[in-house]
Amino acid sequence: MRSTRVAAAPLLMLLLSGCVLGPDNTPPEISLPAKFAEGSKSTNGDVAQTAWWTAFSDKRLTGYVDQGLGQNLDVLQAMERINQAQANVVSAGAGSLPALDLSSSASRSGSKDIGGNAGAASATDPRTSVSGGLSASWFLDLFGLYRRSKEAALANLDAAYASVDVARLSLLSNVVAAYIDARYYQERIKIAQDNLKSRRETLNLTKLQLDAGAASRLDVVQAEGLVNSTLATIPGLETQFRTASHRIATLLALPAGSLVTEMQRGGNQPTARFSPKSGVPADLIRNRPDVRASERQLAAAVANIGVAEAQLYPSITLGGSITPSYVKSGKAEAGLLSWSFGPQLSLPIFDGGALRANLSSSESAAREAHLAWKQTVLDAVEEVENALAAVARDGRTVAALRNTVKSYEEALQLATASYRDGASSLLDVLDAQRQVSTAQESLAQAVQQMAQDYVSLNVAVGGGYAVGKPAPAKVVVAAKN
């Protein structure tokens, strides 16, 4: 019977070594509609390498985007977090591997009588001591403590890779948005300068009519007021233009003022040359890096349940050591070799409920991570729906405002001609100038908004973040239609 028990012990340990506690991670699911409210039923496929910003046909913008993807500091910081996560994977799995430590020490001691000191201790011969030690230990991961730890670390590594993609997508959004803003403020400055020229011409005409007795001092003062109010708007617009240019430079990891001169060379307001595709809601689970990062964080949280559960069970560590020592004192010398080997058992019996509380906390964290994943998916769907609704209507707004500008410009021409002929008052001209200015500013703002909504839609569907680098492996997660 004794030999049977001895033979069965390694078999039992082998069986236990394959036991991994805690739930296995399964892809989360969420119910999503078959299509967006204002989208089509055709899937987008992989849009990670779609350079959607080239639709603006702006070489300077494309150059800024390429430069930012290569040197943006937020992206580089996210890449450093990948290195940290890779190191954590090694650290998480190291505890289940055998450990070997080597140590050694040496010393020489003695005492010498230097004379004249009757109470001093007797002199001793020099003594040389040398010792060493070799110790080994191996934690038997019977319940998957370190296997689950490494599983969680690998999931966090995947999340770190996805976080780089999140940073790249955010960079695309910020650079293009800042560029659109800069061009918008340049357009506003141009409108203000054109209006200033027109209003100065009106002021000069009014002064001539005042000299001819066909206008009053009140007319001149009103015309001067409109000129000065136009002058007052230009500095603020110039400040906004510089602020947007500074933002672009900072995103490109350059000093803030680096691009102002280059941006001042001018350019038209960006307008997309083709319409973006929204795909279907299920595409977001594959294409949105923030959704993938959230899913990997959920996987790590599930693995941590197994780590917490394994801590409730006994742990066995096999250990051993060899310690040689050598001592020489005078002509006498001696050596000793000692060794030890055996298992160490640790069994948690009473800990005041700390381990159970840790398990409950891990389970709650996993449920929270699952809810966070659902929230991330639903937020992504909302962003696409909002952007789709805006993009579908922006064109109508811009077209109507273009017609409005044409109408008011014609009205201004007629009012000015009538004023020159003395058939209408200066007030009609000033009102017409205000209407033209307001309509032009509204048109510029609508063009800006149309471009920003185009950016928002492409970012919302997760497009373009992998341009310039190989597309990372995607996590396939099920979605219910």
Short mmCIF file of C-alpha atoms in Angstrom, two decimals:
data_model
loop_
_atom_site.label_atom_id
_atom_site.label_comp_id
_atom_site.label_asym_id
_atom_site.label_seq_id
_atom_site.Cartn_x
_atom_site.Cartn_y
_atom_site.Cartn_z
CA MET A 1 0.00 0.00 0.00
CA ARG A 2 2.83 2.38 0.77
CA SER A 3 4.35 1.97 -2.68
CA THR A 4 0.95 2.59 -4.26
CA ARG A 5 0.57 5.87 -2.42
CA VAL A 6 4.06 6.95 -3.38
CA ALA A 7 3.41 6.20 -7.04
CA ALA A 8 0.05 7.96 -6.95
CA ALA A 9 1.46 11.17 -5.49
CA PRO A 10 3.25 12.37 -8.68
CA LEU A 11 0.17 11.48 -10.70
CA LEU A 12 -2.03 13.52 -8.39
CA MET A 13 0.35 16.49 -8.67
CA LEU A 14 0.34 16.15 -12.44
CA LEU A 15 -3.44 16.26 -12.52
CA LEU A 16 -3.52 19.24 -10.19
CA SER A 17 -0.98 21.07 -12.32
CA GLY A 18 -3.50 21.21 -15.15
CA CYS A 19 -6.18 22.84 -12.97
CA VAL A 20 -6.83 26.51 -13.73
CA LEU A 21 -9.37 28.26 -11.56
CA GLY A 22 -11.64 31.09 -12.57
CA PRO A 23 -13.88 31.62 -15.61
CA ASP A 24 -12.49 31.50 -19.13
CA ASN A 25 -12.94 34.66 -21.13
CA THR A 26 -15.57 34.53 -23.86
CA PRO A 27 -16.19 37.26 -26.45
CA PRO A 28 -18.85 39.68 -25.12
CA GLU A 29 -22.05 40.22 -27.07
CA ILE A 30 -24.38 43.15 -27.51
CA SER A 31 -27.56 43.65 -29.50
CA LEU A 32 -27.08 46.15 -32.33
CA PRO A 33 -29.34 47.24 -35.19
CA ALA A 34 -28.65 45.89 -38.68
CA LYS A 35 -27.96 49.43 -39.96
CA PHE A 36 -27.63 53.01 -38.86
CA ALA A 37 -30.79 55.09 -39.01
CA GLU A 38 -29.49 57.11 -41.98
CA GLY A 39 -26.94 54.60 -43.27
CA SER A 40 -26.95 51.68 -45.66
CA LYS A 41 -26.85 47.94 -44.99
CA SER A 42 -23.46 47.49 -46.67
CA THR A 43 -20.51 46.72 -44.40
CA ASN A 44 -17.44 48.93 -44.32
CA GLY A 45 -14.89 46.18 -44.02
CA ASP A 46 -11.52 47.20 -42.61
CA VAL A 47 -11.14 51.00 -42.77
CA ALA A 48 -8.02 51.22 -40.59
CA GLN A 49 -5.81 52.06 -43.58
CA THR A 50 -8.25 54.37 -45.37
CA ALA A 51 -6.62 57.81 -45.69
CA TRP A 52 -9.92 59.69 -45.61
CA TRP A 53 -8.27 63.13 -45.16
CA THR A 54 -6.99 62.96 -48.76
CA ALA A 55 -10.58 63.72 -49.81
CA PHE A 56 -9.78 67.36 -48.99
CA SER A 57 -7.13 67.37 -51.77
CA ASP A 58 -4.84 69.50 -49.60
CA LYS A 59 -1.17 68.52 -49.83
CA ARG A 60 -0.20 70.62 -46.83
CA LEU A 61 -2.82 68.94 -44.66
CA THR A 62 -1.71 65.50 -45.85
CA GLY A 63 1.88 66.36 -45.02
CA TYR A 64 0.94 67.47 -41.51
CA VAL A 65 -1.00 64.26 -40.90
CA ASP A 66 1.91 62.09 -42.09
CA GLN A 67 4.32 64.07 -39.93
CA GLY A 68 2.08 63.82 -36.88
CA LEU A 69 1.62 60.06 -37.20
CA GLY A 70 5.38 59.67 -37.04
CA GLN A 71 6.28 62.02 -34.19
CA ASN A 72 3.22 62.96 -32.11
CA LEU A 73 4.17 62.74 -28.44
CA ASP A 74 0.88 61.20 -27.31
CA VAL A 75 1.39 58.37 -29.82
CA LEU A 76 4.99 57.87 -28.71
CA GLN A 77 3.91 57.77 -25.06
CA ALA A 78 1.31 55.12 -25.92
CA MET A 79 4.02 53.10 -27.65
CA GLU A 80 6.13 53.24 -24.49
CA ARG A 81 3.18 51.79 -22.59
CA ILE A 82 3.42 48.80 -24.94
CA ASN A 83 6.99 48.26 -23.74
CA GLN A 84 5.79 48.42 -20.15
CA ALA A 85 3.01 45.93 -20.85
CA GLN A 86 5.48 43.54 -22.52
CA ALA A 87 7.69 43.69 -19.44
CA ASN A 88 4.65 42.99 -17.26
CA VAL A 89 3.94 39.83 -19.28
CA VAL A 90 7.42 38.50 -18.46
CA SER A 91 7.04 39.53 -14.82
CA ALA A 92 3.60 37.90 -14.52
CA GLY A 93 4.80 34.53 -15.76
CA ALA A 94 8.17 34.50 -14.00
CA GLY A 95 6.75 33.29 -10.68
CA SER A 96 5.82 29.89 -12.12
CA LEU A 97 9.36 29.20 -13.35
CA PRO A 98 12.18 27.68 -11.26
CA ALA A 99 14.38 30.23 -9.51
CA LEU A 100 18.08 29.76 -8.80
CA ASP A 101 20.16 32.03 -6.59
CA LEU A 102 23.92 31.95 -6.04
CA SER A 103 25.65 33.75 -3.20
CA SER A 104 29.18 33.82 -1.76
CA SER A 105 31.12 35.66 0.89
CA ALA A 106 34.69 35.84 2.15
CA SER A 107 36.35 37.52 5.14
CA ARG A 108 39.69 37.66 6.90
CA SER A 109 39.97 38.64 10.57
CA GLY A 110 42.37 38.58 13.47
CA SER A 111 43.90 40.66 16.26
CA LYS A 112 47.43 41.79 17.20
CA ASP A 113 48.91 42.95 20.51
CA ILE A 114 50.56 46.34 19.93
CA GLY A 115 52.13 46.27 23.47
CA GLY A 116 51.84 48.12 26.76
CA ASN A 117 48.24 47.21 27.36
CA ALA A 118 48.03 44.62 30.11
CA GLY A 119 44.24 44.42 29.96
CA ALA A 120 44.10 43.83 26.22
CA ALA A 121 42.83 40.60 24.82
CA SER A 122 45.33 38.08 23.59
CA ALA A 123 46.43 38.29 19.99
CA THR A 124 44.91 35.74 17.60
CA ASP A 125 46.12 34.24 14.36
CA PRO A 126 44.57 35.59 11.16
CA ARG A 127 41.37 33.76 10.28
CA THR A 128 40.09 33.29 6.74
CA SER A 129 36.45 32.35 6.18
CA VAL A 130 34.88 31.55 2.83
CA SER A 131 31.28 30.43 2.31
CA GLY A 132 28.84 30.13 -0.54
CA GLY A 133 25.29 29.15 -1.19
CA LEU A 134 23.22 27.80 -4.02
CA SER A 135 19.46 27.80 -3.52
CA ALA A 136 16.65 26.78 -5.84
CA SER A 137 12.90 27.05 -5.59
CA TRP A 138 9.95 26.20 -7.79
CA PHE A 139 6.39 27.27 -7.12
CA LEU A 140 4.01 24.56 -8.31
CA ASP A 141 1.24 26.48 -10.05
CA LEU A 142 -1.39 23.89 -9.13
CA PHE A 143 -4.39 26.19 -9.48
CA GLY A 144 -3.29 28.51 -12.28
CA LEU A 145 -2.30 31.54 -10.21
CA TYR A 146 0.53 32.56 -12.51
CA ARG A 147 -1.12 31.25 -15.66
CA ARG A 148 -4.09 33.53 -15.04
CA SER A 149 -1.72 36.37 -14.13
CA LYS A 150 0.08 35.96 -17.44
CA GLU A 151 -3.26 35.72 -19.26
CA ALA A 152 -4.29 39.05 -17.72
CA ALA A 153 -0.92 40.58 -18.63
CA LEU A 154 -1.26 39.43 -22.24
CA ALA A 155 -4.75 40.94 -22.42
CA ASN A 156 -3.38 44.21 -21.05
CA LEU A 157 -0.65 44.05 -23.69
CA ASP A 158 -3.32 43.75 -26.39
CA ALA A 159 -5.11 46.72 -24.81
CA ALA A 160 -1.84 48.70 -24.93
CA TYR A 161 -1.53 48.01 -28.66
CA ALA A 162 -5.12 49.14 -29.14
CA SER A 163 -4.40 52.26 -27.09
CA VAL A 164 -1.71 53.24 -29.60
CA ASP A 165 -4.35 53.04 -32.30
CA VAL A 166 -6.67 55.17 -30.15
CA ALA A 167 -3.90 57.77 -29.85
CA ARG A 168 -3.29 57.72 -33.62
CA LEU A 169 -7.02 58.12 -34.33
CA SER A 170 -7.22 61.00 -31.85
CA LEU A 171 -4.23 62.61 -33.55
CA LEU A 172 -5.94 62.41 -36.95
CA SER A 173 -9.05 64.03 -35.53
CA ASN A 174 -7.16 66.82 -33.75
CA VAL A 175 -4.75 67.70 -36.56
CA VAL A 176 -7.41 67.83 -39.28
CA ALA A 177 -9.86 69.68 -37.02
CA ALA A 178 -7.24 72.30 -36.10
CA TYR A 179 -6.30 72.72 -39.76
CA ILE A 180 -9.97 73.22 -40.70
CA ASP A 181 -10.29 75.83 -37.93
CA ALA A 182 -7.16 77.66 -39.09
CA ARG A 183 -8.44 77.88 -42.67
CA TYR A 184 -11.85 78.98 -41.40
CA TYR A 185 -10.35 81.91 -39.47
CA GLN A 186 -8.26 82.83 -42.52
CA GLU A 187 -11.46 82.92 -44.55
CA ARG A 188 -13.11 85.08 -41.90
CA ILE A 189 -10.14 87.47 -41.99
CA LYS A 190 -10.41 87.68 -45.77
CA ILE A 191 -14.15 88.37 -45.54
CA ALA A 192 -13.54 91.06 -42.93
CA GLN A 193 -10.83 92.71 -45.06
CA ASP A 194 -13.06 92.67 -48.17
CA ASN A 195 -15.93 94.14 -46.18
CA LEU A 196 -13.58 96.72 -44.72
CA LYS A 197 -12.58 97.78 -48.22
CA SER A 198 -16.23 98.03 -49.29
CA ARG A 199 -17.21 100.02 -46.20
CA ARG A 200 -14.32 102.42 -46.63
CA GLU A 201 -15.45 103.05 -50.19
CA THR A 202 -18.92 103.76 -48.85
CA LEU A 203 -17.44 106.14 -46.25
CA ASN A 204 -15.48 108.00 -48.93
CA LEU A 205 -18.58 108.25 -51.10
CA THR A 206 -20.56 109.59 -48.14
CA LYS A 207 -17.93 112.21 -47.44
CA LEU A 208 -18.08 113.36 -51.08
CA GLN A 209 -21.85 113.59 -50.86
CA LEU A 210 -21.52 115.52 -47.61
CA ASP A 211 -19.32 118.04 -49.41
CA ALA A 212 -21.89 118.23 -52.18
CA GLY A 213 -24.69 118.72 -49.67
CA ALA A 214 -26.35 115.43 -50.52
CA ALA A 215 -25.55 113.73 -47.19
CA SER A 216 -25.53 114.67 -43.53
CA ARG A 217 -22.88 114.42 -40.84
CA LEU A 218 -24.98 111.63 -39.32
CA ASP A 219 -24.50 109.59 -42.49
CA VAL A 220 -20.72 110.03 -42.27
CA VAL A 221 -20.64 109.02 -38.58
CA GLN A 222 -22.71 105.92 -39.28
CA ALA A 223 -20.39 104.90 -42.13
CA GLU A 224 -17.34 105.51 -39.93
CA GLY A 225 -18.89 103.36 -37.17
CA LEU A 226 -19.30 100.45 -39.55
CA VAL A 227 -15.67 100.76 -40.71
CA ASN A 228 -14.39 100.80 -37.13
CA SER A 229 -16.56 97.85 -36.05
CA THR A 230 -15.12 95.84 -38.95
CA LEU A 231 -11.58 96.82 -37.94
CA ALA A 232 -12.30 95.65 -34.39
CA THR A 233 -13.17 92.10 -35.49
CA ILE A 234 -9.91 91.41 -37.36
CA PRO A 235 -7.47 91.16 -34.38
CA GLY A 236 -9.63 88.55 -32.66
CA LEU A 237 -9.80 86.47 -35.85
CA GLU A 238 -6.03 86.72 -36.25
CA THR A 239 -5.61 85.47 -32.68
CA GLN A 240 -7.89 82.50 -33.37
CA PHE A 241 -5.95 81.68 -36.54
CA ARG A 242 -2.66 81.70 -34.65
CA THR A 243 -4.13 79.58 -31.86
CA ALA A 244 -5.21 76.92 -34.37
CA SER A 245 -1.78 77.02 -36.04
CA HIS A 246 -0.10 76.66 -32.66
CA ARG A 247 -2.27 73.63 -31.96
CA ILE A 248 -1.18 71.94 -35.18
CA ALA A 249 2.49 72.53 -34.36
CA THR A 250 2.15 71.10 -30.86
CA LEU A 251 0.40 68.00 -32.22
CA LEU A 252 3.37 67.57 -34.58
CA ALA A 253 5.77 67.80 -31.60
CA LEU A 254 7.06 71.19 -32.78
CA PRO A 255 7.34 74.54 -30.96
CA ALA A 256 3.99 76.33 -31.10
CA GLY A 257 5.04 79.13 -33.45
CA SER A 258 6.80 76.90 -35.99
CA LEU A 259 3.99 76.73 -38.55
CA VAL A 260 2.44 80.21 -38.39
CA THR A 261 4.46 81.62 -41.30
CA GLU A 262 3.80 78.55 -43.42
CA MET A 263 0.08 78.61 -42.63
CA GLN A 264 -0.13 82.33 -43.41
CA ARG A 265 0.59 81.56 -47.06
CA GLY A 266 -3.07 80.81 -47.27
CA GLY A 267 -5.34 78.15 -48.62
CA ASN A 268 -9.00 77.50 -49.27
CA GLN A 269 -11.34 76.14 -46.68
CA PRO A 270 -11.15 72.30 -46.84
CA THR A 271 -14.10 70.64 -48.55
CA ALA A 272 -14.30 66.85 -48.94
CA ARG A 273 -14.46 65.64 -52.55
CA PHE A 274 -16.35 62.43 -51.81
CA SER A 275 -18.80 61.16 -49.24
CA PRO A 276 -17.69 58.82 -46.45
CA LYS A 277 -19.27 55.41 -45.81
CA SER A 278 -20.67 54.60 -42.41
CA GLY A 279 -20.87 50.82 -42.69
CA VAL A 280 -23.06 49.00 -40.18
CA PRO A 281 -22.98 49.13 -36.35
CA ALA A 282 -21.31 45.71 -36.09
CA ASP A 283 -18.31 47.11 -38.01
CA LEU A 284 -17.48 49.33 -35.04
CA ILE A 285 -16.57 46.34 -32.86
CA ARG A 286 -13.84 45.44 -35.31
CA ASN A 287 -12.77 48.91 -36.50
CA ARG A 288 -12.89 51.08 -33.39
CA PRO A 289 -9.65 50.72 -31.41
CA ASP A 290 -11.27 52.01 -28.21
CA VAL A 291 -13.82 49.18 -28.41
CA ARG A 292 -11.01 46.65 -28.88
CA ALA A 293 -9.07 48.13 -25.97
CA SER A 294 -12.15 47.92 -23.76
CA GLU A 295 -12.71 44.27 -24.75
CA ARG A 296 -9.10 43.41 -23.88
CA GLN A 297 -9.44 45.18 -20.54
CA LEU A 298 -12.50 43.02 -19.90
CA ALA A 299 -10.45 39.89 -20.72
CA ALA A 300 -7.79 40.98 -18.23
CA ALA A 301 -10.42 41.56 -15.55
CA VAL A 302 -11.86 38.06 -16.12
CA ALA A 303 -8.39 36.51 -15.82
CA ASN A 304 -7.84 38.35 -12.54
CA ILE A 305 -10.82 36.47 -11.10
CA GLY A 306 -8.82 33.27 -11.55
CA VAL A 307 -5.82 34.89 -9.85
CA ALA A 308 -7.94 35.87 -6.85
CA GLU A 309 -9.60 32.45 -6.67
CA ALA A 310 -6.28 30.58 -6.83
CA GLN A 311 -5.12 32.50 -3.77
CA LEU A 312 -7.83 30.72 -1.72
CA TYR A 313 -6.15 27.35 -2.23
CA PRO A 314 -2.95 25.78 -0.88
CA SER A 315 0.36 26.54 -2.52
CA ILE A 316 3.39 24.23 -2.68
CA THR A 317 6.93 25.36 -3.30
CA LEU A 318 9.77 22.93 -3.87
CA GLY A 319 13.06 24.26 -2.56
CA GLY A 320 16.58 23.24 -1.83
CA SER A 321 19.96 24.68 -0.98
CA ILE A 322 23.65 23.73 -0.91
CA THR A 323 25.97 25.71 1.36
CA PRO A 324 29.73 25.00 1.34
CA SER A 325 32.03 26.78 3.83
CA TYR A 326 35.77 26.86 4.49
CA VAL A 327 37.66 28.27 7.49
CA LYS A 328 41.44 28.59 7.98
CA SER A 329 42.99 29.85 11.23
CA GLY A 330 46.74 29.63 11.45
CA LYS A 331 47.71 26.15 10.39
CA ALA A 332 44.28 24.73 11.15
CA GLU A 333 41.69 24.58 8.45
CA ALA A 334 38.24 23.04 8.14
CA GLY A 335 35.47 22.76 5.58
CA LEU A 336 31.80 21.95 5.73
CA LEU A 337 29.18 21.17 3.11
CA SER A 338 25.54 21.41 4.18
CA TRP A 339 22.43 20.91 2.12
CA SER A 340 18.68 20.78 2.45
CA PHE A 341 15.74 19.91 0.21
CA GLY A 342 12.01 19.66 0.66
CA PRO A 343 8.60 21.07 -0.15
CA GLN A 344 6.93 24.00 1.58
CA LEU A 345 3.16 24.04 1.98
CA SER A 346 1.20 27.23 2.55
CA LEU A 347 -2.49 26.93 3.38
CA PRO A 348 -4.64 30.01 4.08
CA ILE A 349 -6.86 29.18 7.05
CA PHE A 350 -7.94 32.44 8.62
CA ASP A 351 -7.29 35.85 7.09
CA GLY A 352 -10.26 37.82 8.30
CA GLY A 353 -12.02 37.41 4.94
CA ALA A 354 -9.40 39.33 2.97
CA LEU A 355 -8.97 36.72 0.23
CA ARG A 356 -12.72 36.25 -0.22
CA ALA A 357 -13.15 40.02 -0.38
CA ASN A 358 -10.39 40.19 -3.01
CA LEU A 359 -12.25 37.58 -5.09
CA SER A 360 -15.52 39.52 -4.78
CA SER A 361 -13.72 42.69 -5.80
CA SER A 362 -12.24 40.97 -8.87
CA GLU A 363 -15.65 39.64 -9.90
CA SER A 364 -17.17 43.09 -9.52
CA ALA A 365 -14.32 44.61 -11.55
CA ALA A 366 -15.02 42.14 -14.35
CA ARG A 367 -18.71 43.01 -14.36
CA GLU A 368 -17.80 46.69 -14.44
CA ALA A 369 -15.43 46.08 -17.36
CA HIS A 370 -18.22 44.30 -19.23
CA LEU A 371 -20.55 47.23 -18.70
CA ALA A 372 -17.77 49.62 -19.76
CA TRP A 373 -17.35 47.64 -22.99
CA LYS A 374 -21.08 47.89 -23.71
CA GLN A 375 -20.99 51.62 -22.98
CA THR A 376 -18.03 52.08 -25.33
CA VAL A 377 -19.88 50.29 -28.13
CA LEU A 378 -23.08 52.27 -27.62
CA ASP A 379 -21.15 55.56 -27.45
CA ALA A 380 -19.48 54.64 -30.74
CA VAL A 381 -22.86 53.95 -32.34
CA GLU A 382 -24.17 57.30 -31.08
CA GLU A 383 -21.16 59.14 -32.49
CA VAL A 384 -21.71 57.62 -35.93
CA GLU A 385 -25.46 58.33 -35.85
CA ASN A 386 -24.82 61.98 -34.89
CA ALA A 387 -22.16 62.44 -37.55
CA LEU A 388 -24.33 60.79 -40.20
CA ALA A 389 -27.24 63.07 -39.36
CA ALA A 390 -25.00 66.13 -39.63
CA VAL A 391 -23.25 65.08 -42.85
CA ALA A 392 -26.58 64.32 -44.53
CA ARG A 393 -27.76 67.90 -43.89
CA ASP A 394 -24.62 70.01 -44.10
CA GLY A 395 -24.71 70.14 -47.89
CA ARG A 396 -28.19 71.63 -47.93
CA THR A 397 -27.16 74.30 -45.43
CA VAL A 398 -24.09 75.28 -47.44
CA ALA A 399 -26.02 75.40 -50.73
CA ALA A 400 -28.71 77.62 -49.21
CA LEU A 401 -26.14 79.99 -47.72
CA ARG A 402 -24.27 80.27 -51.03
CA ASN A 403 -27.51 81.41 -52.64
CA THR A 404 -28.10 83.78 -49.73
CA VAL A 405 -24.68 85.38 -50.22
CA LYS A 406 -25.34 85.84 -53.94
CA SER A 407 -28.69 87.46 -53.25
CA TYR A 408 -27.33 89.86 -50.64
CA GLU A 409 -24.31 90.77 -52.79
CA GLU A 410 -26.67 91.68 -55.63
CA ALA A 411 -28.81 93.65 -53.17
CA LEU A 412 -25.69 95.53 -52.04
CA GLN A 413 -24.76 96.40 -55.62
CA LEU A 414 -28.27 97.72 -56.29
CA ALA A 415 -28.37 99.69 -53.03
CA THR A 416 -24.95 101.24 -53.71
CA ALA A 417 -25.90 102.23 -57.27
CA SER A 418 -29.18 103.69 -56.04
CA TYR A 419 -27.34 105.62 -53.31
CA ARG A 420 -24.90 107.07 -55.85
CA ASP A 421 -27.86 108.27 -57.89
CA GLY A 422 -29.49 109.75 -54.81
CA ALA A 423 -32.51 107.46 -55.08
CA SER A 424 -31.98 105.76 -51.69
CA SER A 425 -30.48 106.56 -48.32
CA LEU A 426 -27.15 105.54 -46.83
CA LEU A 427 -29.03 103.36 -44.35
CA ASP A 428 -30.05 101.06 -47.20
CA VAL A 429 -26.41 100.61 -48.19
CA LEU A 430 -25.25 100.02 -44.63
CA ASP A 431 -27.99 97.44 -44.03
CA ALA A 432 -27.08 95.69 -47.26
CA GLN A 433 -23.42 95.59 -46.24
CA ARG A 434 -24.31 94.10 -42.87
CA GLN A 435 -26.45 91.44 -44.54
CA VAL A 436 -23.66 90.51 -46.95
CA SER A 437 -21.13 90.31 -44.12
CA THR A 438 -23.42 88.16 -41.97
CA ALA A 439 -24.26 85.84 -44.85
CA GLN A 440 -20.59 85.42 -45.82
CA GLU A 441 -19.63 84.64 -42.22
CA SER A 442 -22.48 82.13 -41.93
CA LEU A 443 -21.38 80.45 -45.16
CA ALA A 444 -17.77 80.19 -43.97
CA GLN A 445 -18.96 78.71 -40.68
CA ALA A 446 -21.20 76.22 -42.51
CA VAL A 447 -18.31 75.12 -44.73
CA GLN A 448 -16.19 74.70 -41.62
CA GLN A 449 -18.90 72.66 -39.90
CA MET A 450 -19.41 70.47 -42.97
CA ALA A 451 -15.68 69.64 -42.99
CA GLN A 452 -15.64 68.99 -39.24
CA ASP A 453 -18.64 66.67 -39.52
CA TYR A 454 -16.87 64.77 -42.30
CA VAL A 455 -13.91 64.32 -39.93
CA SER A 456 -16.20 63.27 -37.08
CA LEU A 457 -17.85 60.57 -39.18
CA ASN A 458 -14.57 59.09 -40.37
CA VAL A 459 -13.14 59.11 -36.87
CA ALA A 460 -16.35 57.64 -35.46
CA VAL A 461 -16.17 54.63 -37.80
CA GLY A 462 -12.51 54.11 -36.83
CA GLY A 463 -10.88 55.02 -40.13
CA GLY A 464 -7.28 55.80 -40.97
CA TYR A 465 -5.34 55.11 -37.78
CA ALA A 466 -3.24 52.32 -39.38
CA VAL A 467 -2.08 54.37 -42.37
CA GLY A 468 1.69 54.09 -42.58
CA LYS A 469 1.95 50.93 -40.49
CA PRO A 470 0.78 47.32 -40.79
CA ALA A 471 -2.75 46.83 -39.54
CA PRO A 472 -2.74 45.10 -36.12
CA ALA A 473 -4.56 41.85 -35.52
CA LYS A 474 -8.19 42.45 -34.76
CA VAL A 475 -10.16 40.90 -31.91
CA VAL A 476 -13.31 39.33 -33.33
CA VAL A 477 -16.23 39.93 -31.01
CA ALA A 478 -19.75 38.74 -31.66
CA ALA A 479 -22.57 41.22 -32.16
CA LYS A 480 -26.24 40.40 -32.30
CA ASN A 481 -28.31 42.11 -34.95
#
